[in-house]
PDB file of C-alpha atoms in Angstrom:
ATOM      1  CA  UNK A   1     124.894  99.735 116.996  1.00  0.00           C
ATOM      2  CA  UNK A   2     124.803  99.134 113.250  1.00  0.00           C
ATOM      3  CA  UNK A   3     121.608  97.587 111.842  1.00  0.00           C
ATOM      4  CA  UNK A   4     122.247  93.920 110.743  1.00  0.00           C
ATOM      5  CA  UNK A   5     120.141  91.009 109.589  1.00  0.00           C
ATOM      6  CA  UNK A   6     121.680  87.874 110.878  1.00  0.00           C
ATOM      7  CA  UNK A   7     121.421  84.987 108.390  1.00  0.00           C
ATOM      8  CA  UNK A   8     120.564  81.463 109.753  1.00  0.00           C
ATOM      9  CA  UNK A   9     120.468  78.430 107.518  1.00  0.00           C
ATOM     10  CA  UNK A  10     118.279  75.378 108.468  1.00  0.00           C
ATOM     11  CA  UNK A  11     117.905  72.078 106.716  1.00  0.00           C
ATOM     12  CA  UNK A  12     115.844  68.822 107.473  1.00  0.00           C
ATOM     13  CA  UNK A  13     118.280  66.120 108.359  1.00  0.00           C
ATOM     14  CA  UNK A  14     116.307  62.916 107.304  1.00  0.00           C
ATOM     15  CA  UNK A  15     118.809  60.409 108.919  1.00  0.00           C
ATOM     16  CA  UNK A  16     117.732  61.768 112.577  1.00  0.00           C
ATOM     17  CA  UNK A  17     114.641  63.551 111.819  1.00  0.00           C
ATOM     18  CA  UNK A  18     115.522  66.934 113.090  1.00  0.00           C
ATOM     19  CA  UNK A  19     115.909  70.480 111.628  1.00  0.00           C
ATOM     20  CA  UNK A  20     119.547  71.749 111.954  1.00  0.00           C
ATOM     21  CA  UNK A  21     120.418  75.335 111.969  1.00  0.00           C
ATOM     22  CA  UNK A  22     123.972  76.894 111.589  1.00  0.00           C
ATOM     23  CA  UNK A  23     125.056  80.390 110.755  1.00  0.00           C
ATOM     24  CA  UNK A  24     128.217  82.287 109.597  1.00  0.00           C
ATOM     25  CA  UNK A  25     126.904  85.396 111.033  1.00  0.00           C
ATOM     26  CA  UNK A  26     126.146  84.190 114.565  1.00  0.00           C
ATOM     27  CA  UNK A  27     129.477  82.686 115.970  1.00  0.00           C
ATOM     28  CA  UNK A  28     129.032  79.151 117.408  1.00  0.00           C
ATOM     29  CA  UNK A  29     125.392  78.626 116.124  1.00  0.00           C
ATOM     30  CA  UNK A  30     124.616  74.950 115.738  1.00  0.00           C
ATOM     31  CA  UNK A  31     121.325  73.758 117.122  1.00  0.00           C
ATOM     32  CA  UNK A  32     118.589  71.354 116.293  1.00  0.00           C
ATOM     33  CA  UNK A  33     114.692  70.719 116.872  1.00  0.00           C
ATOM     34  CA  UNK A  34     112.026  68.395 115.822  1.00  0.00           C
ATOM     35  CA  UNK A  35     109.797  71.263 114.015  1.00  0.00           C
ATOM     36  CA  UNK A  36     110.758  74.283 112.323  1.00  0.00           C
ATOM     37  CA  UNK A  37     108.571  76.248 114.894  1.00  0.00           C
ATOM     38  CA  UNK A  38     110.626  74.662 117.706  1.00  0.00           C
ATOM     39  CA  UNK A  39     113.836  75.658 115.965  1.00  0.00           C
ATOM     40  CA  UNK A  40     112.611  79.106 115.391  1.00  0.00           C
ATOM     41  CA  UNK A  41     111.738  79.421 119.118  1.00  0.00           C
ATOM     42  CA  UNK A  42     115.251  77.887 120.219  1.00  0.00           C
ATOM     43  CA  UNK A  43     116.884  80.637 118.033  1.00  0.00           C
ATOM     44  CA  UNK A  44     115.068  83.418 119.777  1.00  0.00           C
ATOM     45  CA  UNK A  45     117.027  82.467 122.942  1.00  0.00           C
ATOM     46  CA  UNK A  46     120.300  81.244 121.355  1.00  0.00           C
ATOM     47  CA  UNK A  47     121.072  84.095 118.881  1.00  0.00           C
ATOM     48  CA  UNK A  48     121.122  87.010 121.527  1.00  0.00           C
ATOM     49  CA  UNK A  49     123.026  84.721 124.063  1.00  0.00           C
ATOM     50  CA  UNK A  50     125.708  83.867 121.321  1.00  0.00           C
ATOM     51  CA  UNK A  51     126.013  87.241 120.135  1.00  0.00           C
ATOM     52  CA  UNK A  52     126.520  88.676 123.629  1.00  0.00           C
ATOM     53  CA  UNK A  53     129.073  86.086 124.568  1.00  0.00           C
ATOM     54  CA  UNK A  54     131.063  86.601 121.335  1.00  0.00           C
ATOM     55  CA  UNK A  55     130.993  90.491 122.032  1.00  0.00           C
ATOM     56  CA  UNK A  56     129.009  91.053 118.638  1.00  0.00           C
ATOM     57  CA  UNK A  57     126.448  93.012 120.805  1.00  0.00           C
ATOM     58  CA  UNK A  58     127.239  94.850 124.084  1.00  0.00           C
ATOM     59  CA  UNK A  59     125.845  93.578 127.355  1.00  0.00           C
ATOM     60  CA  UNK A  60     123.868  96.830 127.609  1.00  0.00           C
ATOM     61  CA  UNK A  61     122.305  96.504 124.355  1.00  0.00           C
ATOM     62  CA  UNK A  62     118.441  96.908 124.074  1.00  0.00           C
ATOM     63  CA  UNK A  63     116.245  96.623 120.948  1.00  0.00           C
ATOM     64  CA  UNK A  64     115.627  93.998 118.287  1.00  0.00           C
ATOM     65  CA  UNK A  65     117.815  91.668 116.607  1.00  0.00           C
ATOM     66  CA  UNK A  66     116.963  90.738 112.933  1.00  0.00           C
ATOM     67  CA  UNK A  67     117.235  87.192 111.985  1.00  0.00           C
ATOM     68  CA  UNK A  68     116.544  85.654 108.636  1.00  0.00           C
ATOM     69  CA  UNK A  69     115.835  82.107 109.057  1.00  0.00           C
ATOM     70  CA  UNK A  70     116.306  80.211 105.268  1.00  0.00           C
ATOM     71  CA  UNK A  71     115.180  76.630 105.432  1.00  0.00           C
ATOM     72  CA  UNK A  72     115.768  73.811 102.851  1.00  0.00           C
ATOM     73  CA  UNK A  73     113.783  70.335 102.865  1.00  0.00           C
ATOM     74  CA  UNK A  74     113.971  67.992 100.117  1.00  0.00           C
ATOM     75  CA  UNK A  75     111.951  64.540  99.771  1.00  0.00           C
ATOM     76  CA  UNK A  76     111.574  61.836  97.235  1.00  0.00           C
ATOM     77  CA  UNK A  77     107.937  61.306  96.430  1.00  0.00           C
ATOM     78  CA  UNK A  78     107.571  57.626  95.132  1.00  0.00           C
ATOM     79  CA  UNK A  79     104.875  57.448  92.446  1.00  0.00           C
ATOM     80  CA  UNK A  80     103.205  54.351  91.691  1.00  0.00           C
ATOM     81  CA  UNK A  81     102.619  53.068  88.115  1.00  0.00           C
TER      82      UNK A  81
END
């Protein structure tokens, strides 16, 4: 299997107070979690399952899957005068 790094993007959804992750490299990936650490843990289970179910990796694949998680969070900080 060719070595690949699967790109996953995460952003903080202020409206519902969760991290949301999606990926163009991992078909069907759309998940959320309360913390970035919990999101990372979910990805450890979801990414291999989705790659397998979408025939990106074979059922007999053994080895590591490289995932690059890039996160973005923006906040407004009020400054009193």
